[in-house]
XYZ file of N, CA and C in Angstrom:
303
model
N -31.846 3.438 24.933
C -31.283 3.579 26.068
C -31.957 4.831 26.883
N -32.289 4.147 28.000
C -33.300 5.011 28.431
C -32.599 5.472 29.933
N -32.200 6.800 30.109
C -31.560 7.205 31.383
C -32.565 8.058 32.202
N -32.459 7.246 33.747
C -33.375 7.940 34.666
C -32.351 8.814 35.542
N -32.710 9.841 36.040
C -32.001 11.081 36.658
C -32.806 11.228 37.985
N -32.299 10.801 39.269
C -32.974 11.209 40.359
C -31.986 11.666 41.314
N -32.003 12.659 42.342
C -31.376 13.459 43.059
C -30.671 12.280 44.138
N -31.811 11.903 44.850
C -31.598 11.196 46.219
C -32.247 9.691 45.901
N -31.702 8.679 45.647
C -32.096 7.264 45.513
C -32.566 6.918 47.063
N -33.223 7.452 47.936
C -33.372 6.761 49.095
C -34.848 5.933 48.787
N -35.644 6.179 49.996
C -36.745 5.466 50.229
C -38.043 6.483 49.847
N -38.941 6.699 49.008
C -39.938 7.615 49.431
C -40.685 7.077 47.906
N -41.830 8.068 47.599
C -42.678 8.013 46.439
C -42.127 8.233 45.361
N -41.264 9.160 44.979
C -40.492 9.352 43.765
C -39.619 8.447 43.589
N -38.852 8.001 44.303
C -37.738 6.907 44.355
C -38.557 5.779 43.477
N -39.607 5.415 44.250
C -40.429 4.397 43.881
C -40.962 4.227 42.483
N -41.442 5.611 42.134
C -41.783 5.582 40.801
C -40.890 5.426 39.730
N -39.685 6.109 40.055
C -38.321 5.851 39.067
C -38.099 4.512 39.185
N -37.979 3.527 40.087
C -37.683 2.285 39.986
C -38.680 1.400 39.283
N -40.137 1.672 39.348
C -40.876 1.266 38.902
C -40.916 1.346 37.251
N -41.059 2.665 36.859
C -40.672 3.035 35.474
C -39.136 2.205 34.960
N -38.295 2.106 35.968
C -37.059 1.593 35.258
C -37.190 -0.069 34.980
N -38.270 -0.825 36.164
C -38.380 -2.082 35.550
C -39.144 -2.336 34.574
N -40.364 -1.613 34.318
C -41.012 -1.325 33.331
C -40.073 -1.319 32.080
N -39.233 -0.505 32.005
C -38.339 -0.503 30.822
C -37.297 -1.536 30.466
N -37.292 -2.548 31.267
C -36.457 -3.685 31.133
C -37.121 -4.432 29.735
N -36.364 -5.042 28.958
C -37.134 -5.789 28.145
C -37.603 -7.245 28.145
N -38.755 -7.341 27.603
C -39.218 -8.762 27.868
C -39.303 -9.104 29.539
N -39.589 -8.070 30.354
C -40.046 -8.199 31.575
C -38.488 -8.960 32.070
N -37.392 -8.982 32.053
C -36.323 -9.356 32.400
C -36.173 -8.785 33.575
N -35.335 -9.210 34.550
C -34.781 -8.703 35.874
C -33.251 -8.485 35.317
N -32.445 -7.747 36.135
C -31.085 -7.288 35.706
C -30.357 -8.482 35.678
N -30.718 -9.640 36.719
C -30.063 -11.077 36.759
C -30.199 -11.681 35.395
N -31.200 -11.841 34.956
C -31.237 -12.524 33.504
C -30.540 -11.777 32.475
N -30.811 -10.468 32.411
C -30.207 -9.487 31.593
C -28.805 -9.617 31.774
N -28.070 -9.761 32.479
C -26.552 -9.798 32.792
C -26.223 -11.336 32.123
N -26.965 -12.306 32.314
C -26.961 -13.797 31.930
C -26.773 -13.639 30.456
N -27.877 -12.757 29.808
C -28.008 -12.780 28.392
C -26.848 -12.187 27.878
N -26.381 -11.086 28.226
C -25.205 -10.308 28.140
C -24.107 -11.159 28.041
N -23.652 -12.120 28.969
C -22.366 -12.814 28.955
C -22.496 -13.807 27.488
N -23.719 -14.346 27.248
C -23.934 -15.335 26.149
C -23.684 -14.708 25.102
N -23.887 -13.180 25.057
C -24.062 -12.624 23.945
C -22.678 -12.133 23.208
N -21.991 -11.505 21.991
C -20.957 -11.329 21.896
C -20.595 -10.038 22.390
N -19.261 -10.122 22.975
C -18.885 -9.248 24.179
C -18.394 -7.785 23.066
N -19.274 -6.937 22.717
C -19.207 -5.860 21.928
C -18.894 -4.525 22.978
N -19.403 -4.857 24.170
C -18.982 -3.597 25.158
C -19.025 -4.155 26.548
N -18.029 -3.574 27.273
C -17.530 -4.050 28.701
C -18.115 -3.214 30.067
N -19.207 -2.359 29.568
C -19.672 -1.748 30.569
C -21.027 -2.183 30.960
N -21.744 -1.434 31.910
C -22.701 -2.294 32.578
C -23.910 -2.924 31.772
N -24.586 -3.567 32.452
C -25.379 -4.814 31.601
C -26.004 -3.923 29.932
N -25.831 -4.519 29.382
C -25.823 -4.250 28.046
C -27.124 -3.039 27.665
N -27.053 -2.572 28.198
C -28.114 -1.940 29.134
C -29.270 -1.275 28.099
N -30.550 -1.479 28.493
C -31.306 -0.636 28.197
C -31.654 0.461 28.932
N -31.163 0.474 30.212
C -31.745 1.753 31.144
C -30.257 1.989 32.050
N -30.194 3.197 32.634
C -29.125 3.673 33.284
C -29.671 4.450 34.737
N -29.367 4.399 35.373
C -30.182 5.100 36.521
C -29.023 6.188 37.521
N -29.064 7.421 37.247
C -28.053 8.202 37.444
C -28.512 8.921 38.977
N -27.595 8.940 40.008
C -28.484 9.864 41.095
C -27.040 10.375 41.954
N -26.959 11.388 42.481
C -25.890 11.711 43.365
C -25.848 11.403 44.677
N -27.143 10.587 45.435
C -26.881 9.403 46.455
C -27.560 8.456 46.623
N -27.125 7.357 46.839
C -27.611 5.790 47.327
C -27.134 5.061 48.309
N -27.627 5.520 49.175
C -27.128 4.554 50.773
C -27.598 3.220 50.858
N -26.714 2.382 50.707
C -27.177 1.007 50.865
C -28.000 0.478 51.976
N -28.070 1.361 53.055
C -28.741 1.006 54.358
C -29.917 1.715 54.208
N -30.070 2.804 53.274
C -31.705 3.631 53.091
C -31.963 3.556 51.452
N -32.342 2.273 51.246
C -32.869 2.507 50.009
C -33.470 1.034 49.504
N -34.500 0.895 48.549
C -35.330 -0.108 48.250
C -34.318 -1.356 47.657
N -35.014 -2.544 47.814
C -34.393 -3.574 47.847
C -33.861 -3.809 46.624
N -34.522 -3.322 45.457
C -34.442 -3.207 44.121
C -32.892 -2.824 43.639
N -32.475 -1.850 44.348
C -31.415 -0.903 44.112
C -30.041 -1.525 45.315
N -30.500 -2.393 46.038
C -29.567 -2.702 47.154
C -28.542 -3.438 46.614
N -27.075 -3.033 46.790
C -26.259 -3.622 46.286
C -26.052 -4.953 47.007
N -25.358 -6.157 46.802
C -24.936 -6.646 45.468
C -26.237 -7.441 44.750
N -27.276 -7.781 45.715
C -28.325 -8.693 45.084
C -29.303 -8.005 44.449
N -29.335 -6.734 44.521
C -30.502 -5.817 44.164
C -30.871 -6.052 42.404
N -31.859 -6.555 41.746
C -31.824 -6.520 40.341
C -31.341 -5.299 39.555
N -31.368 -4.090 40.282
C -31.259 -3.198 39.284
C -30.011 -2.552 39.738
N -29.396 -3.042 40.705
C -28.216 -2.432 41.386
C -26.970 -2.381 40.415
N -27.005 -3.107 39.383
C -26.036 -2.909 38.511
C -26.078 -1.753 37.262
N -27.523 -1.055 37.406
C -28.008 0.132 36.412
C -27.634 1.357 37.191
N -27.414 1.074 38.682
C -27.305 2.669 39.184
C -25.608 2.805 39.368
N -25.774 4.451 39.023
C -24.511 4.958 38.608
C -24.598 6.164 39.692
N -23.560 6.205 40.968
C -23.861 7.465 41.749
C -22.295 8.329 41.068
N -23.355 9.569 40.736
C -22.243 10.541 40.168
C -22.705 11.903 40.861
N -21.430 12.976 41.237
C -21.816 14.051 41.876
C -22.100 14.258 43.402
N -21.853 12.972 44.050
C -21.845 12.790 45.336
C -21.371 14.116 46.121
N -20.813 14.849 45.582
C -20.090 16.156 46.306
C -20.855 17.236 46.131
N -22.141 17.389 45.176
C -22.849 18.304 45.496
C -24.017 18.217 46.567
N -24.187 19.156 47.629
C -24.663 19.041 48.675
C -26.560 18.642 48.272
N -26.681 18.156 49.294
C -28.219 17.949 48.655
C -29.072 18.973 49.487
N -28.841 19.573 50.356
C -29.591 20.841 50.388
C -28.761 22.084 51.302
N -29.081 23.199 51.105
C -28.230 24.322 51.858
C -28.740 24.702 52.910
N -28.218 25.300 54.131
C -29.094 25.792 55.017
C -30.428 26.428 55.095
N -30.148 27.413 54.095
C -31.501 27.908 53.674
C -32.869 26.955 52.986
N -32.400 26.121 52.731
C -33.279 25.070 52.173
C -33.498 25.020 50.536
N -32.384 25.176 49.962
C -32.171 25.026 48.736
C -31.888 23.575 47.908
N -32.871 22.793 48.211
C -32.750 21.513 47.453
C -33.108 21.321 46.215
N -34.176 22.122 45.550
C -34.330 22.412 44.349
C -33.053 22.786 43.344
N -32.500 23.661 44.133
C -31.163 24.553 43.410
C -30.093 23.449 43.211
N -29.828 22.623 44.201
C -28.925 21.424 44.282
C -29.081 20.545 43.326
N -30.476 20.340 42.832
C -30.764 18.961 42.017
C -30.684 19.391 40.766
């Protein structure tokens, strides 16, 4: 299982890199939709997100400002994205973005 962690999954170079790595990590070049179909046909050992080979954790992912790959509900990677810690500020008045990440 591969876990990707990114502070703010918006639109930018680092986000693009994370998503490209996540797509490359999917087995046999499956997209999330075919992975979910495979999971439905397999024995139901786990009821969590797609029998996953990847998880993408972020503190912020706006459906109106993100790449199509993670845009719910049709994004092929949207089922792998987990937003946690949204209460954490993305930056302080004095510019502490790295501290908050």
